[in-house]
Coordinates of C-alpha atoms in Angstrom, one line a residue:
X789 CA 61.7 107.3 62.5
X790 CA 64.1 104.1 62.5
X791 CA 66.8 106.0 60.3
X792 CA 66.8 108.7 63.1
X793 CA 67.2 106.3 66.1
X794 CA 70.0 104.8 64.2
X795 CA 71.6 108.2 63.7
X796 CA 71.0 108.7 67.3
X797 CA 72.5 105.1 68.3
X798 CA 75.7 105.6 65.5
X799 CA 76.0 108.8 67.7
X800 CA 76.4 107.7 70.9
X801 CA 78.6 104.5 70.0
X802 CA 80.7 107.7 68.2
X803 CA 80.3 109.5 71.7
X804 CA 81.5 106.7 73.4
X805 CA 84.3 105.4 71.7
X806 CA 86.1 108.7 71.6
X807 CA 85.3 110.0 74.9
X808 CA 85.1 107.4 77.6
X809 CA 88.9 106.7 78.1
X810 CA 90.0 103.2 78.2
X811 CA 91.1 101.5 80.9
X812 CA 91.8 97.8 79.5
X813 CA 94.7 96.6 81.4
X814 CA 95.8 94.2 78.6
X815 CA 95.5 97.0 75.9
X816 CA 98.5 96.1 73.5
X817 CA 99.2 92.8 75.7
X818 CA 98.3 89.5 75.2
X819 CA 95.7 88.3 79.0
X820 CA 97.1 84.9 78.9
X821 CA 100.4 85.9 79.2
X822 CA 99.7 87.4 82.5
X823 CA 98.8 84.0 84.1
X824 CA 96.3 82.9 86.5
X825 CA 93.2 85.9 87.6
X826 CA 92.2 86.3 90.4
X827 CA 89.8 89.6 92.1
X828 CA 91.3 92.5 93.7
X829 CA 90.4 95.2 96.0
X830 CA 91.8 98.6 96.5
X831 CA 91.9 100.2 99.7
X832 CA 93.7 103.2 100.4
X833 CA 95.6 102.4 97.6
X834 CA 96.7 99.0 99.0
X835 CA 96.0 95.9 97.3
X836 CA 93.9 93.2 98.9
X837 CA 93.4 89.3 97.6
X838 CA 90.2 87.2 99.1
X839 CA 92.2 84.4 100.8
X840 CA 90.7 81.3 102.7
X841 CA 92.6 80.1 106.0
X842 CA 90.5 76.8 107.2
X843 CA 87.0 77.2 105.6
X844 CA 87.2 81.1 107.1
X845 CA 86.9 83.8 104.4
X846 CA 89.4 87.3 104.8
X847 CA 91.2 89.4 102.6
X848 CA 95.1 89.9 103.1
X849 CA 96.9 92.7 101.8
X850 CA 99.7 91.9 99.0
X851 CA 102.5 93.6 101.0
X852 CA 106.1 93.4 99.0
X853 CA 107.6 95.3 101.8
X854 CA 107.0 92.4 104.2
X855 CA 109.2 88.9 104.0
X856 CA 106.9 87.0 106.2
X857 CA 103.4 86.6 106.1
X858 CA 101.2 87.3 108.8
X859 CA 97.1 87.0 110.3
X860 CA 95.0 88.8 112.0
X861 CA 92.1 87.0 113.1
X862 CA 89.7 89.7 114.3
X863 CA 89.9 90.5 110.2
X864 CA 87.9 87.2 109.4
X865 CA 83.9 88.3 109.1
X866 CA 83.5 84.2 110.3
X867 CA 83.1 84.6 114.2
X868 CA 84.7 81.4 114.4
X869 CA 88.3 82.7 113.3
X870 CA 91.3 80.4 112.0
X871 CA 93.1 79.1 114.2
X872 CA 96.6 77.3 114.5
X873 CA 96.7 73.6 114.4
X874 CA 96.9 72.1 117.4
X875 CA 100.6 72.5 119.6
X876 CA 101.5 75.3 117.0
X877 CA 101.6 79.3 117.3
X878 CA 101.8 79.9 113.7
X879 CA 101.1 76.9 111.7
X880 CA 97.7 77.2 109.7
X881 CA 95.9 74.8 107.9
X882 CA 93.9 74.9 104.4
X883 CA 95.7 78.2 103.4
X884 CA 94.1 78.9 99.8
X885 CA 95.3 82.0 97.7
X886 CA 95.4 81.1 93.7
X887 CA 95.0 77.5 95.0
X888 CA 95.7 75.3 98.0
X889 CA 99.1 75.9 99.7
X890 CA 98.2 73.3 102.4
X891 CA 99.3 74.3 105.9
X892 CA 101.3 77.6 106.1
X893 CA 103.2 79.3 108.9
X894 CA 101.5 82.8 109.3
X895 CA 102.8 85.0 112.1
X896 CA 100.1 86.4 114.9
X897 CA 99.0 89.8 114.0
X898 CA 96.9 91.0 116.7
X899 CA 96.0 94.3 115.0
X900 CA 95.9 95.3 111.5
X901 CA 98.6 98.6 111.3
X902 CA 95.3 100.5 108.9
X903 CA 92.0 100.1 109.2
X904 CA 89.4 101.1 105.8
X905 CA 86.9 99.9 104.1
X906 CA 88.3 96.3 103.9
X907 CA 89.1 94.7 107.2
X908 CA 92.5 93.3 107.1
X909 CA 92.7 89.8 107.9
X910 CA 96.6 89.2 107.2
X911 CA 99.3 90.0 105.2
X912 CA 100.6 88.5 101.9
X913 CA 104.3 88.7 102.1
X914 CA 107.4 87.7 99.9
X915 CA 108.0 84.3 101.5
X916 CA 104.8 83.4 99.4
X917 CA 104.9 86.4 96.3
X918 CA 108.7 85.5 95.4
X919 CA 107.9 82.6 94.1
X920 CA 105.4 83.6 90.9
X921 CA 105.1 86.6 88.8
X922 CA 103.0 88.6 89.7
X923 CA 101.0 91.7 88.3
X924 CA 99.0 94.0 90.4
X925 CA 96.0 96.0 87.9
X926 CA 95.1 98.6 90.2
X927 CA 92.7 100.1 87.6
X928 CA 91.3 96.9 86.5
X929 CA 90.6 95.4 90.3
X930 CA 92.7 92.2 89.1
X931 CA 95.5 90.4 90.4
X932 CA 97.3 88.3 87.8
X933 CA 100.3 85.3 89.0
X934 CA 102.4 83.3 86.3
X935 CA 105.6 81.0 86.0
X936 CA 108.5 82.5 84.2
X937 CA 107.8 80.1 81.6
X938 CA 105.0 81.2 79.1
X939 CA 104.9 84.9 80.8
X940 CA 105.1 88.1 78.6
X941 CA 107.8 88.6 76.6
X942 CA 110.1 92.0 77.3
X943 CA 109.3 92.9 73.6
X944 CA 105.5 92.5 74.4
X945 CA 105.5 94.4 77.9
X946 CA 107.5 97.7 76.1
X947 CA 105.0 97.4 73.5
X948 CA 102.5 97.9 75.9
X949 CA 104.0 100.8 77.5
X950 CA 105.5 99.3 80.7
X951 CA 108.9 100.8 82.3
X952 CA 111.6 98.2 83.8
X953 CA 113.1 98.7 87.0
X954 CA 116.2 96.7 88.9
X955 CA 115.6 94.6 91.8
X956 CA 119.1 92.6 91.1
X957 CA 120.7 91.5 94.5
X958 CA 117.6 92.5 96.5
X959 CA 114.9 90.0 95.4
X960 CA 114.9 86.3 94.2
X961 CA 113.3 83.5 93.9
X962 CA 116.2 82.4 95.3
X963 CA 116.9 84.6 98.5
X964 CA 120.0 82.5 99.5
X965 CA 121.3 84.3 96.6
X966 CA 120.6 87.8 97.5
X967 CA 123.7 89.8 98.0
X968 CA 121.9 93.8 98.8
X969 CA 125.3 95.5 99.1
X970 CA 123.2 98.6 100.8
X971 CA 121.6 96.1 103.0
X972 CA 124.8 95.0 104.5
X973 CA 125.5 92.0 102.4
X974 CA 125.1 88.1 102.1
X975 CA 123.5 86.5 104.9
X976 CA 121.6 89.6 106.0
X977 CA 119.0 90.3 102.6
X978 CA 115.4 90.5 103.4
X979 CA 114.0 89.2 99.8
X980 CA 111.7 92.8 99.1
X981 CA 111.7 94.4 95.7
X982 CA 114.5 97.3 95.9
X983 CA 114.7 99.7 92.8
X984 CA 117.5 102.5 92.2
X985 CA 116.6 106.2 93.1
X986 CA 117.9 109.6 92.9
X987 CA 116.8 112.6 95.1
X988 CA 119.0 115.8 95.0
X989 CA 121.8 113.6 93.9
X990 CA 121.8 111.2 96.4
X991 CA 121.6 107.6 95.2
X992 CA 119.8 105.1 96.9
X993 CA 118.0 101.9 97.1
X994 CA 114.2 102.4 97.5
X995 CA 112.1 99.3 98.8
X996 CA 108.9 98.4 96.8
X997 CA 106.5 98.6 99.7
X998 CA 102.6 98.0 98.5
X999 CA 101.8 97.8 102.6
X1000 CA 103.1 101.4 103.2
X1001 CA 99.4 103.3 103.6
X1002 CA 100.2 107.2 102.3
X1003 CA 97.0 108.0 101.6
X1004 CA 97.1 111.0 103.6
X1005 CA 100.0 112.5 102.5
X1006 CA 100.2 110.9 98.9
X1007 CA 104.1 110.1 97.5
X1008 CA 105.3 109.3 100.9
X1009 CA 109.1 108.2 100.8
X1010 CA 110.3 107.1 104.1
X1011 CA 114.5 107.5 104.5
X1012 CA 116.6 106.2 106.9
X1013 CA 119.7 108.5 108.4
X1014 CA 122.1 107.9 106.4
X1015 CA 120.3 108.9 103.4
X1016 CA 118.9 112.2 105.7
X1017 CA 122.4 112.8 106.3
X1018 CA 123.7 112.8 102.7
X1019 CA 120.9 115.0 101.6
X1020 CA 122.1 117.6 103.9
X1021 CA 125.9 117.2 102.4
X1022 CA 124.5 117.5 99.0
X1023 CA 122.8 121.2 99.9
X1024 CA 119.0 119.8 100.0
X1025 CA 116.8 121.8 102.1
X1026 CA 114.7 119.9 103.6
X1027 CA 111.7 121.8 105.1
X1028 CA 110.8 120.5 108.6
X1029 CA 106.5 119.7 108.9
X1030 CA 106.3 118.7 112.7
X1031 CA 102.3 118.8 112.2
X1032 CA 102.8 115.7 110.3
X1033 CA 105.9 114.1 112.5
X1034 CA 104.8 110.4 113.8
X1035 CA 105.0 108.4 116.7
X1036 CA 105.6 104.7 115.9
X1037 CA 105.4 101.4 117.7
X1038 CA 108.0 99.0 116.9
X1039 CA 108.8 95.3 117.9
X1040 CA 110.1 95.8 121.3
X1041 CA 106.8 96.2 123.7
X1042 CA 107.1 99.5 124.9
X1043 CA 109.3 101.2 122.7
X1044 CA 108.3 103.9 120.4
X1045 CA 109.7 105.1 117.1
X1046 CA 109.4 109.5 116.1
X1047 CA 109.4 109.9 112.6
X1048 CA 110.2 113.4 111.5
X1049 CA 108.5 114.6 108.1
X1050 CA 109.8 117.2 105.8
X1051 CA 109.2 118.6 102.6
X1052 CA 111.5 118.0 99.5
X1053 CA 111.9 122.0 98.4
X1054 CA 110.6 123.1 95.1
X1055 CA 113.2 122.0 91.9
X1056 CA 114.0 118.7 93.5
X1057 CA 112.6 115.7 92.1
X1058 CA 112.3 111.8 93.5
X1059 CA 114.3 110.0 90.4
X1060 CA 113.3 106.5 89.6
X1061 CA 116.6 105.0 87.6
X1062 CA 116.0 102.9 85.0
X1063 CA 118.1 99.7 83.5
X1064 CA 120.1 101.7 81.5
X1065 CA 120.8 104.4 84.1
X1066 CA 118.9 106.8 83.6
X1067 CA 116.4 108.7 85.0
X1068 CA 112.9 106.9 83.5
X1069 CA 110.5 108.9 86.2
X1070 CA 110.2 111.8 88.2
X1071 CA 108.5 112.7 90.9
X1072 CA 108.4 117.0 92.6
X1073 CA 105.6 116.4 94.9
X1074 CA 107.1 114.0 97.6
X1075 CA 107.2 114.1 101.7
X1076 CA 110.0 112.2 103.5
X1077 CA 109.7 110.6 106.8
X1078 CA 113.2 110.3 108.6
X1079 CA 113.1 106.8 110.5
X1080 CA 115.5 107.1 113.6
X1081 CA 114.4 103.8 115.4
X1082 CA 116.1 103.9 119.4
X1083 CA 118.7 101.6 120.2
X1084 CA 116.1 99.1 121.8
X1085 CA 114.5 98.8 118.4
X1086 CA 117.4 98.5 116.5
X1087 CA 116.6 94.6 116.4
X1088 CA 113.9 95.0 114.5
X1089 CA 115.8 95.6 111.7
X1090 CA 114.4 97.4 108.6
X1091 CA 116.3 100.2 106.6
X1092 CA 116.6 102.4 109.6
X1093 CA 119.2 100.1 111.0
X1094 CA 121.4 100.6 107.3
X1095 CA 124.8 102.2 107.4
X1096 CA 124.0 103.1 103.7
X1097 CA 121.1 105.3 102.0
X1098 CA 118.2 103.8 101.8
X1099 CA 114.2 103.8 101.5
X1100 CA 110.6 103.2 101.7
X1101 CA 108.1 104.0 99.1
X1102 CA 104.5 104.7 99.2
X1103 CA 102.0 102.7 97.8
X1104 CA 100.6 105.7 96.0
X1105 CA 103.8 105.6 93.8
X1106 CA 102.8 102.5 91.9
X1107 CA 98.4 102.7 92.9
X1108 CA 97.3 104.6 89.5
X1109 CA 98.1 101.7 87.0
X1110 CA 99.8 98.6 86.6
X1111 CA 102.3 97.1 88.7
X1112 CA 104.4 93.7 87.6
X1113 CA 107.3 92.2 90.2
X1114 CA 109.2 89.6 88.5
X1115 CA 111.7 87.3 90.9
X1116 CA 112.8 85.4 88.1
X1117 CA 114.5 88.3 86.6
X1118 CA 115.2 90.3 89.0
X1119 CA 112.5 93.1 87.8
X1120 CA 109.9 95.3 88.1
X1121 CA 107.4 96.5 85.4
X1122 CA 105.7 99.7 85.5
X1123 CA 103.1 101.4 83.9
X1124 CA 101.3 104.5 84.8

């Protein structure tokens, strides 16, 4: 009887091992050259770190497509909710995320722009991100940050099956030395992520944006006019969904922005362009949202304001796997 429950046992180890896929994010990669490891949660494919803003408990969304860091108080479960120090509007104190920052200028969010099943209490933005490594695990609900100095080697992450992507001139450690040629050049570069993209032969400069909620319509790209424009010079038919169109608030109280959707038709594919320049990824399934802010929101800024084409992507593009953003170098790492 023991021989056959070790059959049985040597069975289901077999079973196990070959059937069960594996979902280690460090597979082929050393942990400890990811850095520092902190929890993460997913919601609607958005990426939330537990952060502490004096002694109050919330969870702030990692949001690369934001340069400045904001709260929301109502997100805090504590009913007595942060507050700014005394004669300030957006000075915080106690700020604690991988450690304490000390007192932190947050900008007032009254309401979170999602709501799901985590109650958004603020928004990590690049004026904090850009200055580690960091690497977003998705699948393993971990959120990794590291100096340049002891972090994976470029040998190590293409051994473990991670993609490169360009952010030069569009984010920095070093913003002051940001040049974004499609952003309108030095002295006007918001420090976000920005990879190279192709779509029906139009090139363009894509922002990395882990805030941008597509859940319900998965491999959302948002476009500004200029892009729309050359798409329809380079004989892309786009095919108009109004059920889908949006109607967007914007900076200026009052003033709304309509975002037209359409389909990318069937044979063209979203292009992500790799360091070598060439196509690395492809994407046929993808919905683009034309952002046409009014004159009165035109100083808000944002890609819709670029002479040059330009856009937003989804946080489903990057949600299935591993994400790394690398200021140091002027990268991002992939892996699906």
């Amino acid at each position: 009887m023991r021989s056959g429950y070790a059959i049985a046992a040597a069975v289901v180890v077999w079973l196990w091992s070959h059937l069960v896929p594996a979902e280690s994010p460090d597979e082929g990669l050393a942990l400890s050259c990811l850095g520092e490891r902190e929890a993460l949660v997913v919601s609607r494919q958005m990426p939330y770190a537990r952060v502490t803003v004096d002694a109050r408990e919330g969870y702030f969304v990692l949001d690369f497509g934001a340069d400045v860091s904001a709260i929301t108080p109502q997100g805090f479960a504590d009913p007595a909710k942060p507050a700014p120090i005394a004669g300030s509007r957006d000075r915080y104190r106690d700020f604690r995320f991988f450690g304490n920052w000390g007192q932190v200028r947050l900008l007032l969010q009254r309401r979170a722009p999602v709501s799901g099943s985590v109650a958004q209490a603020g928004v990590i933005g690049t004026d904090f991100l850009s200055r580690h490594i960091y690497t977003v695990d998705y699948r393993g609900a971990a959120l990794y940050r590291a100096q340049p100095a002891g972090f994976c080697s470029d040998t190590a992450l293409q051994a473990a099956a991670f993609v490169p992507l360009s952010t030069r001139g569009y984010y920095s450690s070093q913003p002051a030395t940001l040049n974004c040629p499609r952003a309108g050049g030095p002295g006007r570069c918001p420090n976000i992520p920005s990879l190279p993209i192709r779509l029906g032969g139009v090139e363009a400069i894509a922002q990395l944006d882990t805030g941008f909620d597509d859940g319900a319509q998965p491999h959302s790209l948002n476009i500004n006019q200029a892009m729309f424009d050359a798409l329809q010079r380079s004989g892309v038919r786009l095919q108009a969904r109004p059920e889908i169109a949006l109607q967007l608030s914007t900076c200026q109280q009052g003033i709304s922005e309509r975002v037209d959707a359409y389909r990318v038709p069937a044979g063209t594919a979203l292009e992500f362009i790799g360091m070598n320049g060439q196509a690395v990824r492809r994407e046929a399934q993808v919905t683009v949202f034309v952002k046409r802010p009014p004159r009165e929101a035109l100083v808000c800024g944002g890609i819709g304001t670029w002479q040059q084409p330009a856009a937003q992507l989804g946080a489903s593009f990057f949600a299935s796997g591993m994400l790394i953003v690398d200021p140091f170098s002027a990268r991002v790492w992939y892996r699906r």
